[in-house]
Amino acid sequence: MSAGNGKTVSLVLGSGGARGLAHIGVIHWLEEHGYTISSISGCSIGALVGGIYAAGKLKEYEQWVRSITRMDIMALLDLTWERGGLVRGDRLIETLTELVGNVRVEDLPIAFTAVATDLERQKEVWINSGQLLNAIRASVAIPLLFTPFKHRGLTLVDGGVLNPVPIAPTFRDETDMTLAVNLNGTSTADGIQVLQEEPSDEPDSPFRNSINRFIYRLQQSVAGNGKRDWAAYEVAIQAFDAMQSTIARQKLAAYPPDNVIEVARNACQMLEFNRADEIIALGYRKADELLGTVAKKANKKA
């Protein structure tokens, strides 16, 4: 039998921008080794990847994200320069709608909770009903980057503000293992490397072509805007990363899951989604390093 031996997993997917592409690699490892993901709790990019997986569209999302470029990323950022944030997020949600459709959280085949932050009440908000994309949009509202999202009368921002590794929603799960993926692990000396982009050998699909045409139209709408100064934003994001790293350590110490996969916080920068190939591979490798060792120890005891 494969490593998981049919074990069920409560998967906790943390926040951390493009580092969250590592979640895809972790999911692949779990599936390939016989684990069944029974529930997902995620915030920010963890809510996005987890929600798309729960909706059965991870393959299509991965195919698309492996093909995007830096220009594609900029095209998806509908700059607004409002006081609440630089980006409205409408273009991102339109893209995800083409991928996922109008799915409700309560209709997903896997239990799913997206975690956001209520700014006014300074509390976590667990979203486990309603439109999936509304839950994702609320959870990914990184302060200063995305404008806050109005949801059911609340002003919501990124769940990572208060809980970058949302373990608590899984407390009542009756699964064999709780596995958390922390994207705010200790920095490594070789964390950030220059990516050599290579064309994918994977054949185009009608969906991928459709999305690429959609992004091309978005590119035309932002062309000619000129170069913008992102220095202040970059400083704010570094501060946000530092804050999340500290909170993540506290949460993991207070509510330790069965296993934790650590991804270094300098594995890539916040918006480097064009590095999908290597970050997905990193997640797979980290899962293998941790869970492969766990499986070997279990087999020795048996």
CSV table of C-alpha atoms in Angstrom, one decimal:
chain,number,residue,atom,x,y,z
A,1,MET,CA,0.0,0.0,0.0
A,2,SER,CA,1.2,3.6,-0.6
A,3,ALA,CA,2.7,5.7,2.2
A,4,GLY,CA,-0.6,7.2,3.4
A,5,ASN,CA,-2.3,3.8,3.8
A,6,GLY,CA,-5.6,5.5,3.2
A,7,LYS,CA,-5.2,8.1,6.0
A,8,THR,CA,-7.4,11.1,6.0
A,9,VAL,CA,-5.9,14.5,6.3
A,10,SER,CA,-7.0,17.9,7.6
A,11,LEU,CA,-4.9,20.3,5.5
A,12,VAL,CA,-4.0,23.7,6.8
A,13,LEU,CA,-2.7,26.0,4.1
A,14,GLY,CA,-1.0,29.2,5.3
A,15,SER,CA,-0.6,32.7,3.8
A,16,GLY,CA,2.5,34.0,2.0
A,17,GLY,CA,1.8,35.2,-1.5
A,18,ALA,CA,3.5,33.3,-4.4
A,19,ARG,CA,5.2,31.0,-1.9
A,20,GLY,CA,1.7,29.5,-1.6
A,21,LEU,CA,2.3,27.7,-4.9
A,22,ALA,CA,4.2,25.3,-2.8
A,23,HIS,CA,0.7,24.2,-1.5
A,24,ILE,CA,0.1,22.6,-5.0
A,25,GLY,CA,3.2,20.5,-4.6
A,26,VAL,CA,2.2,19.4,-1.2
A,27,ILE,CA,-1.3,18.4,-2.4
A,28,HIS,CA,0.3,16.4,-5.3
A,29,TRP,CA,2.5,14.5,-2.9
A,30,LEU,CA,-0.4,13.6,-0.6
A,31,GLU,CA,-2.5,12.4,-3.5
A,32,GLU,CA,0.4,10.3,-5.0
A,33,HIS,CA,1.1,8.6,-1.7
A,34,GLY,CA,-2.4,7.5,-0.8
A,35,TYR,CA,-3.6,10.2,1.6
A,36,THR,CA,-7.2,11.5,1.3
A,37,ILE,CA,-7.7,15.3,2.0
A,38,SER,CA,-10.9,15.4,3.9
A,39,SER,CA,-10.9,19.1,5.0
A,40,ILE,CA,-9.0,22.3,4.2
A,41,SER,CA,-8.6,25.4,6.2
A,42,GLY,CA,-6.7,28.2,4.5
A,43,CYS,CA,-6.0,31.9,4.5
A,44,SER,CA,-4.9,34.2,1.7
A,45,ILE,CA,-3.1,32.1,-1.0
A,46,GLY,CA,-3.9,29.1,1.1
A,47,ALA,CA,-7.6,29.8,0.8
A,48,LEU,CA,-7.2,30.4,-3.0
A,49,VAL,CA,-5.3,27.1,-3.6
A,50,GLY,CA,-7.4,25.1,-1.1
A,51,GLY,CA,-10.7,26.4,-2.5
A,52,ILE,CA,-9.7,25.7,-6.1
A,53,TYR,CA,-8.6,22.2,-5.1
A,54,ALA,CA,-11.9,21.6,-3.2
A,55,ALA,CA,-13.8,22.7,-6.3
A,56,GLY,CA,-11.9,20.1,-8.4
A,57,LYS,CA,-10.1,22.7,-10.6
A,58,LEU,CA,-6.5,22.5,-9.3
A,59,LYS,CA,-5.2,20.9,-12.5
A,60,GLU,CA,-6.6,23.7,-14.6
A,61,TYR,CA,-5.3,26.4,-12.2
A,62,GLU,CA,-1.8,24.8,-12.1
A,63,GLN,CA,-1.7,24.6,-15.9
A,64,TRP,CA,-2.5,28.3,-16.1
A,65,VAL,CA,-0.2,29.5,-13.4
A,66,ARG,CA,2.8,27.6,-14.8
A,67,SER,CA,2.4,29.6,-18.0
A,68,ILE,CA,2.0,33.2,-16.7
A,69,THR,CA,4.7,35.8,-17.0
A,70,ARG,CA,5.5,38.9,-15.0
A,71,MET,CA,3.5,41.0,-17.5
A,72,ASP,CA,0.5,38.7,-17.0
A,73,ILE,CA,0.8,39.3,-13.2
A,74,MET,CA,0.8,43.1,-13.7
A,75,ALA,CA,-2.2,42.8,-16.1
A,76,LEU,CA,-4.2,41.0,-13.3
A,77,LEU,CA,-3.5,43.8,-10.9
A,78,ASP,CA,-6.3,46.4,-11.6
A,79,LEU,CA,-4.6,49.4,-10.1
A,80,THR,CA,-7.0,51.7,-8.4
A,81,TRP,CA,-4.9,53.9,-6.0
A,82,GLU,CA,-7.7,54.2,-3.6
A,83,ARG,CA,-7.0,54.8,0.0
A,84,GLY,CA,-7.9,51.3,1.0
A,85,GLY,CA,-5.4,49.6,-1.3
A,86,LEU,CA,-3.6,49.6,-4.7
A,87,VAL,CA,-5.6,46.8,-6.3
A,88,ARG,CA,-9.3,46.2,-6.5
A,89,GLY,CA,-8.9,42.5,-7.3
A,90,ASP,CA,-11.8,42.4,-9.8
A,91,ARG,CA,-9.6,41.1,-12.6
A,92,LEU,CA,-8.3,38.3,-10.5
A,93,ILE,CA,-11.8,37.2,-9.5
A,94,GLU,CA,-12.9,37.4,-13.1
A,95,THR,CA,-10.1,35.1,-14.1
A,96,LEU,CA,-10.9,32.7,-11.3
A,97,THR,CA,-14.6,32.8,-12.2
A,98,GLU,CA,-13.7,31.6,-15.7
A,99,LEU,CA,-11.8,28.7,-14.0
A,100,VAL,CA,-14.1,27.7,-11.1
A,101,GLY,CA,-17.6,29.1,-12.0
A,102,ASN,CA,-20.1,30.2,-9.4
A,103,VAL,CA,-19.6,27.6,-6.7
A,104,ARG,CA,-20.9,27.7,-3.2
A,105,VAL,CA,-18.6,26.6,-0.3
A,106,GLU,CA,-21.3,24.4,1.2
A,107,ASP,CA,-21.6,22.5,-2.1
A,108,LEU,CA,-17.9,21.6,-2.2
A,109,PRO,CA,-17.1,17.8,-1.9
A,110,ILE,CA,-14.4,18.7,0.7
A,111,ALA,CA,-15.1,20.7,3.9
A,112,PHE,CA,-13.5,24.1,3.3
A,113,THR,CA,-13.0,27.2,5.5
A,114,ALA,CA,-11.4,30.4,4.3
A,115,VAL,CA,-10.1,32.6,7.1
A,116,ALA,CA,-10.2,36.4,6.8
A,117,THR,CA,-9.8,39.3,9.3
A,118,ASP,CA,-12.5,41.7,10.4
A,119,LEU,CA,-10.7,45.0,10.7
A,120,GLU,CA,-13.3,46.8,12.7
A,121,ARG,CA,-13.7,44.1,15.4
A,122,GLN,CA,-10.1,42.9,15.1
A,123,LYS,CA,-11.3,39.3,14.9
A,124,GLU,CA,-10.8,36.2,12.7
A,125,VAL,CA,-13.8,35.4,10.4
A,126,TRP,CA,-14.2,31.8,9.3
A,127,ILE,CA,-16.1,31.7,6.0
A,128,ASN,CA,-17.6,28.2,5.3
A,129,SER,CA,-20.7,29.1,3.3
A,130,GLY,CA,-21.7,31.3,0.5
A,131,GLN,CA,-19.9,32.0,-2.8
A,132,LEU,CA,-16.5,30.4,-2.9
A,133,LEU,CA,-14.9,33.3,-4.8
A,134,ASN,CA,-16.2,35.8,-2.2
A,135,ALA,CA,-14.6,33.7,0.5
A,136,ILE,CA,-11.3,33.7,-1.4
A,137,ARG,CA,-11.4,37.4,-2.3
A,138,ALA,CA,-11.9,38.3,1.4
A,139,SER,CA,-9.1,36.0,2.5
A,140,VAL,CA,-6.6,37.3,0.0
A,141,ALA,CA,-7.0,41.0,0.7
A,142,ILE,CA,-3.4,41.8,1.6
A,143,PRO,CA,-3.3,45.1,3.4
A,144,LEU,CA,-2.1,48.0,1.2
A,145,LEU,CA,-2.1,45.8,-1.9
A,146,PHE,CA,-5.8,44.7,-2.2
A,147,THR,CA,-8.6,46.9,-1.2
A,148,PRO,CA,-10.7,45.5,1.7
A,149,PHE,CA,-13.6,43.3,0.8
A,150,LYS,CA,-17.1,44.0,2.0
A,151,HIS,CA,-18.8,40.8,3.0
A,152,ARG,CA,-22.0,40.3,4.9
A,153,GLY,CA,-21.7,43.8,6.4
A,154,LEU,CA,-18.1,43.3,7.5
A,155,THR,CA,-14.9,44.9,6.2
A,156,LEU,CA,-12.5,42.0,5.6
A,157,VAL,CA,-8.8,41.8,4.8
A,158,ASP,CA,-6.2,39.0,4.6
A,159,GLY,CA,-6.6,36.3,7.2
A,160,GLY,CA,-2.9,36.3,7.7
A,161,VAL,CA,-3.1,39.5,9.6
A,162,LEU,CA,-4.3,37.5,12.7
A,163,ASN,CA,-3.7,33.9,11.8
A,164,PRO,CA,-1.3,33.0,9.0
A,165,VAL,CA,-1.6,29.3,9.7
A,166,PRO,CA,-5.3,28.7,10.6
A,167,ILE,CA,-5.3,25.4,12.5
A,168,ALA,CA,-8.3,26.1,14.8
A,169,PRO,CA,-11.0,25.5,12.1
A,170,THR,CA,-9.8,21.8,12.0
A,171,PHE,CA,-10.1,21.1,15.7
A,172,ARG,CA,-13.4,19.2,15.4
A,173,ASP,CA,-12.3,17.2,12.3
A,174,GLU,CA,-12.3,13.5,12.7
A,175,THR,CA,-9.3,12.8,10.5
A,176,ASP,CA,-6.1,10.7,11.0
A,177,MET,CA,-3.7,13.6,10.7
A,178,THR,CA,-3.6,17.4,10.7
A,179,LEU,CA,-1.0,18.7,8.4
A,180,ALA,CA,-0.1,22.4,8.3
A,181,VAL,CA,1.9,24.2,5.6
A,182,ASN,CA,3.7,27.3,7.0
A,183,LEU,CA,5.0,29.7,4.4
A,184,ASN,CA,6.8,31.8,6.9
A,185,GLY,CA,9.6,29.5,7.9
A,186,THR,CA,13.1,30.6,8.7
A,187,SER,CA,14.9,32.3,5.9
A,188,THR,CA,17.7,30.3,4.1
A,189,ALA,CA,20.8,31.7,2.6
A,190,ASP,CA,19.9,30.4,-0.8
A,191,GLY,CA,16.2,31.2,-0.5
A,192,ILE,CA,15.9,33.6,-3.5
A,193,GLN,CA,17.4,32.5,-6.7
A,194,VAL,CA,17.1,33.8,-10.3
A,195,LEU,CA,14.7,31.6,-12.2
A,196,GLN,CA,15.5,30.5,-15.7
A,197,GLU,CA,12.2,30.5,-17.4
A,198,GLU,CA,11.6,27.6,-19.9
A,199,PRO,CA,8.6,27.0,-22.1
A,200,SER,CA,6.3,24.3,-21.0
A,201,ASP,CA,6.1,21.1,-23.1
A,202,GLU,CA,2.5,20.5,-21.9
A,203,PRO,CA,0.0,20.9,-24.8
A,204,ASP,CA,-2.4,23.8,-24.7
A,205,SER,CA,-5.9,23.2,-23.6
A,206,PRO,CA,-9.0,25.2,-24.7
A,207,PHE,CA,-9.3,26.5,-21.2
A,208,ARG,CA,-5.7,27.7,-21.1
A,209,ASN,CA,-6.0,29.4,-24.5
A,210,SER,CA,-9.2,31.1,-23.3
A,211,ILE,CA,-7.5,32.4,-20.2
A,212,ASN,CA,-4.4,33.5,-22.1
A,213,ARG,CA,-6.7,35.5,-24.5
A,214,PHE,CA,-8.4,37.0,-21.4
A,215,ILE,CA,-5.1,38.1,-20.0
A,216,TYR,CA,-4.0,39.5,-23.3
A,217,ARG,CA,-7.1,41.8,-23.3
A,218,LEU,CA,-6.1,42.9,-19.7
A,219,GLN,CA,-2.6,43.6,-20.9
A,220,GLN,CA,-3.9,46.0,-23.5
A,221,SER,CA,-5.9,47.9,-20.9
A,222,VAL,CA,-2.9,48.5,-18.7
A,223,ALA,CA,-0.4,49.1,-21.5
A,224,GLY,CA,1.1,52.6,-21.5
A,225,ASN,CA,0.6,53.3,-17.8
A,226,GLY,CA,4.3,53.7,-17.4
A,227,LYS,CA,6.6,52.5,-14.7
A,228,ARG,CA,5.3,52.8,-11.1
A,229,ASP,CA,7.3,53.2,-7.9
A,230,TRP,CA,6.6,50.2,-5.7
A,231,ALA,CA,9.2,51.0,-3.1
A,232,ALA,CA,6.8,51.9,-0.3
A,233,TYR,CA,4.7,48.8,-1.1
A,234,GLU,CA,7.7,46.5,-0.9
A,235,VAL,CA,8.7,47.9,2.5
A,236,ALA,CA,5.1,47.3,3.7
A,237,ILE,CA,5.1,43.8,2.4
A,238,GLN,CA,8.4,43.0,4.1
A,239,ALA,CA,7.0,44.3,7.4
A,240,PHE,CA,3.8,42.2,6.8
A,241,ASP,CA,5.9,39.1,6.2
A,242,ALA,CA,7.9,39.7,9.4
A,243,MET,CA,4.6,40.1,11.4
A,244,GLN,CA,3.2,36.9,9.9
A,245,SER,CA,6.3,35.0,10.7
A,246,THR,CA,6.1,35.9,14.3
A,247,ILE,CA,2.4,35.2,14.6
A,248,ALA,CA,2.8,31.8,12.8
A,249,ARG,CA,5.4,30.7,15.3
A,250,GLN,CA,3.1,31.6,18.1
A,251,LYS,CA,0.1,29.8,16.6
A,252,LEU,CA,2.0,26.7,15.9
A,253,ALA,CA,3.4,26.6,19.4
A,254,ALA,CA,-0.1,27.1,20.9
A,255,TYR,CA,-2.0,24.7,18.7
A,256,PRO,CA,0.6,22.2,17.3
A,257,PRO,CA,-0.7,20.1,14.4
A,258,ASP,CA,0.5,16.5,13.9
A,259,ASN,CA,3.0,17.6,11.2
A,260,VAL,CA,4.2,21.0,9.9
A,261,ILE,CA,5.8,21.6,6.5
A,262,GLU,CA,8.0,24.7,6.6
A,263,VAL,CA,8.7,26.8,3.5
A,264,ALA,CA,11.3,29.5,4.0
A,265,ARG,CA,9.8,33.0,3.9
A,266,ASN,CA,12.5,34.1,1.3
A,267,ALA,CA,11.8,31.2,-1.0
A,268,CYS,CA,10.4,33.8,-3.4
A,269,GLN,CA,8.9,37.3,-3.4
A,270,MET,CA,5.2,38.0,-2.7
A,271,LEU,CA,4.2,38.4,-6.4
A,272,GLU,CA,6.6,36.0,-8.1
A,273,PHE,CA,3.9,33.8,-9.5
A,274,ASN,CA,6.0,33.4,-12.6
A,275,ARG,CA,8.2,31.1,-10.6
A,276,ALA,CA,5.5,28.5,-10.4
A,277,ASP,CA,7.5,25.5,-11.7
A,278,GLU,CA,10.2,25.8,-9.0
A,279,ILE,CA,7.9,26.7,-6.1
A,280,ILE,CA,5.5,23.9,-6.8
A,281,ALA,CA,8.5,21.5,-7.0
A,282,LEU,CA,9.7,23.0,-3.7
A,283,GLY,CA,6.4,22.1,-2.0
A,284,TYR,CA,6.5,18.6,-3.3
A,285,ARG,CA,10.1,18.2,-2.1
A,286,LYS,CA,9.3,19.6,1.4
A,287,ALA,CA,6.4,17.2,1.7
A,288,ASP,CA,8.6,14.3,0.7
A,289,GLU,CA,11.3,15.3,3.2
A,290,LEU,CA,8.9,15.4,6.1
A,291,LEU,CA,6.2,12.9,5.4
A,292,GLY,CA,8.4,10.4,3.6
A,293,THR,CA,10.5,10.3,6.9
A,294,VAL,CA,7.3,9.9,8.9
A,295,ALA,CA,6.2,7.0,6.8
A,296,LYS,CA,9.5,5.2,7.1
A,297,LYS,CA,9.5,5.5,10.9
A,298,ALA,CA,5.9,4.1,11.0
A,299,ASN,CA,7.0,1.2,8.8
A,300,LYS,CA,9.9,0.4,11.1
A,301,LYS,CA,7.7,0.3,14.2
A,302,ALA,CA,5.2,-1.9,12.4
